[in-house]
Each structure stands twice: as structure tokens, then as C-alpha cells.
GROMACS .gro file of C-alpha atoms in nm:
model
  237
    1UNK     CA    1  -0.721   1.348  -1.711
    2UNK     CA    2  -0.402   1.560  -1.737
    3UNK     CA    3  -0.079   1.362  -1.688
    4UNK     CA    4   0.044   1.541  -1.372
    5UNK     CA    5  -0.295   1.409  -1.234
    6UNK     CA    6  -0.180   1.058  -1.309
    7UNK     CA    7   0.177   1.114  -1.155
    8UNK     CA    8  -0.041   1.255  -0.841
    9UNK     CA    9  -0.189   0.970  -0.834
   10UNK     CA   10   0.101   0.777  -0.856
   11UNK     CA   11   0.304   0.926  -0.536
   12UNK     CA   12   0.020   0.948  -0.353
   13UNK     CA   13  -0.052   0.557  -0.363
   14UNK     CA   14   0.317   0.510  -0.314
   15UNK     CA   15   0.415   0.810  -0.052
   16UNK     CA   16   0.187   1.080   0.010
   17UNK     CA   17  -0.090   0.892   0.093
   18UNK     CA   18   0.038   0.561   0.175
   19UNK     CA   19  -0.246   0.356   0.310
   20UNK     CA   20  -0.002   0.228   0.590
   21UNK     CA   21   0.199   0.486   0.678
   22UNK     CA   22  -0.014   0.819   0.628
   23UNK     CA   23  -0.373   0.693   0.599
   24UNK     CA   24  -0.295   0.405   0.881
   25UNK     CA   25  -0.566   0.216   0.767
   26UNK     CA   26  -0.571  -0.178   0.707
   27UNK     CA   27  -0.360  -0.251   1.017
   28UNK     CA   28  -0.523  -0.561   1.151
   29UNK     CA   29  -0.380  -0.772   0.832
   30UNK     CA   30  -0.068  -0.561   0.888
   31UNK     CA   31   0.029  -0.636   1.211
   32UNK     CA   32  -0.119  -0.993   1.206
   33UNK     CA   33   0.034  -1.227   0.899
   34UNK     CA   34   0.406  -1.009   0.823
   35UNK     CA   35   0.552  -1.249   1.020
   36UNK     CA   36   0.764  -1.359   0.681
   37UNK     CA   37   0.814  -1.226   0.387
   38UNK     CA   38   0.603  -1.500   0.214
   39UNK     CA   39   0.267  -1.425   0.409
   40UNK     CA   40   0.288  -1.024   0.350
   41UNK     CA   41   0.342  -1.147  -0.004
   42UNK     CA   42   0.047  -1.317  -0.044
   43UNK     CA   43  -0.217  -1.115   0.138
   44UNK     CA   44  -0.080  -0.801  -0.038
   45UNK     CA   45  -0.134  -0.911  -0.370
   46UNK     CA   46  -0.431  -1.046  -0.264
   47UNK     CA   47  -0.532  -0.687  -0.168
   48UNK     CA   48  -0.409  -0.543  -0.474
   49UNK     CA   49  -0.601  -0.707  -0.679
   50UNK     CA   50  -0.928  -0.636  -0.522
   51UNK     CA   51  -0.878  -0.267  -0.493
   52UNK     CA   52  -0.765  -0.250  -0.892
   53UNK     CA   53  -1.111  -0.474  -0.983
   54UNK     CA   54  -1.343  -0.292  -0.735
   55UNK     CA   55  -1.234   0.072  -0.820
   56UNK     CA   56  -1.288  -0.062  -1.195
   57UNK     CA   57  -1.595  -0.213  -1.166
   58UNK     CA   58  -1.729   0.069  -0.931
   59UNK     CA   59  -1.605   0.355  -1.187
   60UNK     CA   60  -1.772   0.154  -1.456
   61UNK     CA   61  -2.101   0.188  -1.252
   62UNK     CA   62  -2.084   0.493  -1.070
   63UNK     CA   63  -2.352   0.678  -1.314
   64UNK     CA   64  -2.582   0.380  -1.255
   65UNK     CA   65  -2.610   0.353  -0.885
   66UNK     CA   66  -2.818   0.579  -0.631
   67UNK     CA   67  -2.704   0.688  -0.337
   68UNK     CA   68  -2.934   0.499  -0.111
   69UNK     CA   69  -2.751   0.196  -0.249
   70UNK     CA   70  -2.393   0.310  -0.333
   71UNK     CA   71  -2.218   0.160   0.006
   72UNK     CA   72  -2.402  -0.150   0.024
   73UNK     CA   73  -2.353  -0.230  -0.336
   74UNK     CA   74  -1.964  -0.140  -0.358
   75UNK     CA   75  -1.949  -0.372  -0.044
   76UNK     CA   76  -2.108  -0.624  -0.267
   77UNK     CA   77  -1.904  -0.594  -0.552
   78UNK     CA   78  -1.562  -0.611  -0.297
   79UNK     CA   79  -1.724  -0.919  -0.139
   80UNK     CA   80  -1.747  -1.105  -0.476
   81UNK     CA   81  -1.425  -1.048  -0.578
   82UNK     CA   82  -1.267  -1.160  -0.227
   83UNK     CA   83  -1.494  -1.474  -0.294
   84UNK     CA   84  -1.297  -1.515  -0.639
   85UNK     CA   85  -0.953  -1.443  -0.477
   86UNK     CA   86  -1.022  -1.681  -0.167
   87UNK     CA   87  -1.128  -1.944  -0.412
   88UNK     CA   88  -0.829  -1.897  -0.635
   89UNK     CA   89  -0.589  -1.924  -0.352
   90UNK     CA   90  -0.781  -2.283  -0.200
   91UNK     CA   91  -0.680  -2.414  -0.544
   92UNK     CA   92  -0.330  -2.330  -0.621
   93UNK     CA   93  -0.159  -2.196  -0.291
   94UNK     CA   94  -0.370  -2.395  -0.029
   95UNK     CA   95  -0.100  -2.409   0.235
   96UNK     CA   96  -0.047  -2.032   0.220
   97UNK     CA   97  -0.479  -1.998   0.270
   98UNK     CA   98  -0.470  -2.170   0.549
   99UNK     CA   99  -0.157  -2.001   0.713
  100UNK     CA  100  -0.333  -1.653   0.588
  101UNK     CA  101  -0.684  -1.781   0.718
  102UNK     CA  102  -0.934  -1.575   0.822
  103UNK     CA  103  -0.708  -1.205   0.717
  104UNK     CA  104  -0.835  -1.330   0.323
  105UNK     CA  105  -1.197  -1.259   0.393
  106UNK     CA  106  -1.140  -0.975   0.616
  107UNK     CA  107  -1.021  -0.806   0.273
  108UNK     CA  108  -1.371  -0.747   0.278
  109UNK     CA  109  -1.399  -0.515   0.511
  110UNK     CA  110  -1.059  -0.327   0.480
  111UNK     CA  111  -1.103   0.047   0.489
  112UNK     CA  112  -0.867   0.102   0.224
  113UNK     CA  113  -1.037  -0.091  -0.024
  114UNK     CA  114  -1.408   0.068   0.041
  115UNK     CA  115  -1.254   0.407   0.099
  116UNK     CA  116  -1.134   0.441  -0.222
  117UNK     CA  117  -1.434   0.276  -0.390
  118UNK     CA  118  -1.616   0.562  -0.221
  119UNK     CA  119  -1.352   0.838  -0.231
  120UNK     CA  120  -1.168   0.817  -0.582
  121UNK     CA  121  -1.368   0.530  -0.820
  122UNK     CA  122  -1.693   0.668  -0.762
  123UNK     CA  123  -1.596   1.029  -0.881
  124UNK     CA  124  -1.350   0.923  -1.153
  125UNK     CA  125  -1.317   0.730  -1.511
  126UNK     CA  126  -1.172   0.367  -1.559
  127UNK     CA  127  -0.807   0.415  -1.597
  128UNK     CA  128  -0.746   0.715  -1.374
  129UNK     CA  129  -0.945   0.465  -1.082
  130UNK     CA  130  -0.747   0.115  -1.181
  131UNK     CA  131  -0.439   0.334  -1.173
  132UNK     CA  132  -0.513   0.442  -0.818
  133UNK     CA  133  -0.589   0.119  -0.736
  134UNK     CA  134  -0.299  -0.004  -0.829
  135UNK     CA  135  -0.078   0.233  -0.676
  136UNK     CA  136  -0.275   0.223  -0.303
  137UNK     CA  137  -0.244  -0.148  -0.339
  138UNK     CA  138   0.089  -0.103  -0.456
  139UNK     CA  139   0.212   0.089  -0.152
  140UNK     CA  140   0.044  -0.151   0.127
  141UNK     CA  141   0.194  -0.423   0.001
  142UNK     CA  142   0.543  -0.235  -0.025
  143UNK     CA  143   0.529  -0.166   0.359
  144UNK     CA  144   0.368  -0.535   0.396
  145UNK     CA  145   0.691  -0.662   0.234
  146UNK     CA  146   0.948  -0.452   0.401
  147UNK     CA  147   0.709  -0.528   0.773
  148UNK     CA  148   0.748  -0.890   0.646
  149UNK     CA  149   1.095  -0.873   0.594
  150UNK     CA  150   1.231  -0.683   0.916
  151UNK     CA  151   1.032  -0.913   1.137
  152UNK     CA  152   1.172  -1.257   0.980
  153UNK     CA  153   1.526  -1.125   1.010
  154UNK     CA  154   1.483  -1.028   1.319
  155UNK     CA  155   1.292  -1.363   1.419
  156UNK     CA  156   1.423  -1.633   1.274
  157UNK     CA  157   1.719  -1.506   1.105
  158UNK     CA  158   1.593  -1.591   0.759
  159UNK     CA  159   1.448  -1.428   0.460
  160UNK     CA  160   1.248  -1.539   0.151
  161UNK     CA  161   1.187  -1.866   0.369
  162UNK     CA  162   0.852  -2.057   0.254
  163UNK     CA  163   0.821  -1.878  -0.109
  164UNK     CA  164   0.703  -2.217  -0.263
  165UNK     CA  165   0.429  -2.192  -0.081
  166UNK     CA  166   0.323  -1.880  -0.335
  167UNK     CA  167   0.535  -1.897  -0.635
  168UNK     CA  168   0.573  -2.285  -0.656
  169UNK     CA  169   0.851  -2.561  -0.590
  170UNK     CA  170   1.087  -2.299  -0.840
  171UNK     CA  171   1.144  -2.070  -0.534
  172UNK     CA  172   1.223  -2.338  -0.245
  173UNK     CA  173   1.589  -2.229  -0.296
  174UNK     CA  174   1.507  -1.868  -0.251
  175UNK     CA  175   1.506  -1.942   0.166
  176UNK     CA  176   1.829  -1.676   0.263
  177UNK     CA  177   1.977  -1.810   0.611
  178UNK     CA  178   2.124  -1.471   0.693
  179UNK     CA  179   2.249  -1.539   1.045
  180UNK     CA  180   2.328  -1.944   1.059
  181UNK     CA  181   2.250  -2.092   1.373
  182UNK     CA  182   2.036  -1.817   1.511
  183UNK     CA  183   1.862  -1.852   1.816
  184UNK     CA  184   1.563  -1.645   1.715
  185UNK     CA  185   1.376  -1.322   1.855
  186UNK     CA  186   1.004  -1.428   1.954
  187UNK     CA  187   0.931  -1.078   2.020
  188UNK     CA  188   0.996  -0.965   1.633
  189UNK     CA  189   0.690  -1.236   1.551
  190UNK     CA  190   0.464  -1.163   1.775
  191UNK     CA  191   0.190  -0.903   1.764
  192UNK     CA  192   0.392  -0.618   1.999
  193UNK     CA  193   0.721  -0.666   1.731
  194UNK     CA  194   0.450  -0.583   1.443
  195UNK     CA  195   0.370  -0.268   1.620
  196UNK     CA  196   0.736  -0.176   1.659
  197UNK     CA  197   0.851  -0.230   1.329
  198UNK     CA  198   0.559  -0.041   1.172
  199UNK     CA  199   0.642   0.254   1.392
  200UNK     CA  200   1.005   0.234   1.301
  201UNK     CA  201   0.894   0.252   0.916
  202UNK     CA  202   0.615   0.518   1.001
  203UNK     CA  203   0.908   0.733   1.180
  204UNK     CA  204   1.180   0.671   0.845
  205UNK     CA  205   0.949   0.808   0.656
  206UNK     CA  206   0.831   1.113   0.861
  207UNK     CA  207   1.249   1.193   0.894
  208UNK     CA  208   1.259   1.169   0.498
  209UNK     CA  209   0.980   1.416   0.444
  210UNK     CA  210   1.074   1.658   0.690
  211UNK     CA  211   1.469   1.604   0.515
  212UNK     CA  212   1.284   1.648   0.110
  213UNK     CA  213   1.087   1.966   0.284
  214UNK     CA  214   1.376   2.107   0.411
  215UNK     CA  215   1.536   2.091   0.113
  216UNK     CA  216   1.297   2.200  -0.129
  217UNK     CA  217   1.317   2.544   0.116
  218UNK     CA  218   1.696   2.565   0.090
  219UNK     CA  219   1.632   2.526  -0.273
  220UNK     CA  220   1.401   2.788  -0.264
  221UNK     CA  221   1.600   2.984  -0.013
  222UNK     CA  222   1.851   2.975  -0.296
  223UNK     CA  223   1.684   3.093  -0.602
  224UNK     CA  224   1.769   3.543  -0.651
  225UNK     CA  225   1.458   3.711  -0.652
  226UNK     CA  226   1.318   3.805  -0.965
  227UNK     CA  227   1.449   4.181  -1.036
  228UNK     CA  228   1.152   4.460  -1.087
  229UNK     CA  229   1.189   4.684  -1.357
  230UNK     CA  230   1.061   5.024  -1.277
  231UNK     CA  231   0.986   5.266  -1.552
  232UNK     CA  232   0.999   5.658  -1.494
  233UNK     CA  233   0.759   5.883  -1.694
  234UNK     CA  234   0.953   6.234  -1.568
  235UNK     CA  235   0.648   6.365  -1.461
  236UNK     CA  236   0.585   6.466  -1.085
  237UNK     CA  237   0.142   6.464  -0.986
   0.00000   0.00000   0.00000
């Protein structure tokens, strides 16, 4: 694959075709658990790393399976490594499972993840597929953590607060008291403020693209024509 296909891939896991913001899918997860920082932390890794291990292990297969079974046998493949990643996280971050609870399965059926099983890892090699993965996963757990982050400020006044709960007893000083002796905003935590904030970061990035577009035409705008050079024979038909 051509290196301006991998940079494709790149912005379109990132920007273009941000699984949040463009594709809007995976928004039950979304909108549920980014009430802190620490929670969209933890289920968007937890999301990365499935889509990165199924697109591999469905790219590795993809000349082996029929299509009569190709669905049902991705889903199979996502299933077992959501088992591995629930199982992982009920040893070493249990508080965080149980806080997460029932969104860690649900993985499972996340469109993102089985749409670009089907869509991309199906049709392509290895590293162009873990790449994608990557990069999709990448991006939803960018707008998880920036979701995450408005709606702590915004509710409790805090960021970073809980991070031991992922990354160990090393990051209980990481809790940021931004505004000290905040009353809170109950809104910005509950369901409605998820909604909000997502169409807030849904609208930034709309303004930004119709800003780069705009640009890219003034640029264009810009550039002088290309002259035509016009060559005369002296004879009249």
C-alpha cells in the first residue's frame, strides 16, 4: 500500500472520519461513562484495543472465511477479545470495571468496531488494517477524553480526579482542583450534559472544516493561471 494511503488512513481515523464526530457511531458508551476523565480513559483504550486485534485477526482470515459466515464469525472473534479485555480489567483495575460495568461488554456490539471489521479489515492486509484500527480507536477515545474532560470541569470542578483507579496509586496526585470550593453542575454529569457537550465538539469541528475549506479556496483563488502558449504556423485554411 502506497504511503499517502497510510496517511489517508491516518486523518481519516483522526478527522475525516472520526467515529464520533462524522460517523456518530458508538454513542451509547459516549454519552454514558465521560462523566470524568478517568472513565473515558478506560473504556477508550479498552475500545482501542479491540478494534486494532479484531481488524488484525479478521485481515489475517479474510481469504479463509465465506460469506455465509463472515458477520457471525467477526462477531465471534470481537466477542473473545472483549472476554480477554473484561477479564484483564477484573484483575488489575477492578474498581474502574465495576464503575464502567455493563459499557465493557457492550464493546461487543459497537458499530465501529464490526463496521470496520466488515468495511476496511476484510478487504485489506495486516498493517494497513491494525493501522486503521488504531487510528479509529485512536480518534474515539480522543473525543472520549476531551467529552470526559469538559463534563468533569464543568461538574465537579476537577480534572484527572480518580486516575489511580487506571494507572495505579502513582497517579493519585494527578486529581487537578481547578475551581476550589465548587458547588458543582449536575447537569454537565448527567445524560442531557453528554449530549450537549458532544454537540458543542461536533459543531468546533464542523466551524474548523468549513474555516480549512475556505482556505484551501483562497489558496487556490490565489494561485495565476497557468499561461497557454499558442504557436502560429502563418498559414490561413
Amino acid at each position: 500500500m502506497a504511503e499517502t494511503d497510510y496517511r489517508k488512513i491516518t486523518l481519516d481515523g483522526l478527522w475525516n472520519n472520526n467515529p464520533a464526530t462524522v460517523q456518530i457511531l458508538g454513542l451509547c458508551p459516549l454519552l454514558a461513562v465521560t462523566g470524568t476523565v478517568v472513565n473515558a480513559l478506560g473504556l477508550g483504550l479498552a475500545t482501542l484495543v479491540v478494534l486494532m486485534g479484531s481488524n488484525g485477526a479478521v485481515s489475517l482470515i479474510r481469504g479463509y472465511v465465506t460469506d455465509a459466515v463472515r458477520l457471525p464469525a467477526f462477531v465471534m472473534i470481537i466477542a473473545a477479545l472483549v472476554t480477554v479485555i473484561e477479564m484483564l480489567m477484573r484483575a488489575f483495575t477492578f474498581e474502574l470495571y465495576e464503575i464502567l460495568g455493563i459499557f465493557i461488554p457492550l464493546i461487543v456490539t459497537n458499530c465501529t468496531v464490526l463496521g470496520r471489521a466488515d468495511a476496511f479489515a476484510s478487504k485489506n492486509p495486516v498493517l494497513p488494517s491494525l493501522l486503521d484500527g488504531f487510528m479509529m480507536g485512536a480518534g474515539f477515545l480522543v473525543i472520549l477524553v476531551i467529552l470526559g474532560g469538559m463534563r468533569e470541569l464543568i461538574g465537579q470542578g476537577t480534572l484527572f480526579d480518580n486516575m489511580q483507579l487506571l494507572l495505579g496509586p502513582a497517579a493519585s496526585g494527578w486529581r487537578l482542583e481547578v475551581f476550589p470550593d465548587y458547588p458543582g453542575f449536575l447537569f454537565a454529569v448527567l445524560p442531557p450534559g453528554a449530549f450537549i457537550g458532544l454537540g458543542l465538539i461536533i459543531a468546533g469541528k464542523n466551524v474548523i472544516d468549513r474555516r480549512l475549506k475556505a482556505a484551501r479556496k483562497a489558496r487556490q483563488a490565489d494561485q495565476p493561471t497557468a499561461s497557454r502558449r499558442v504557436r502560429t504556423t502563418g498559414k490561413v485554411s
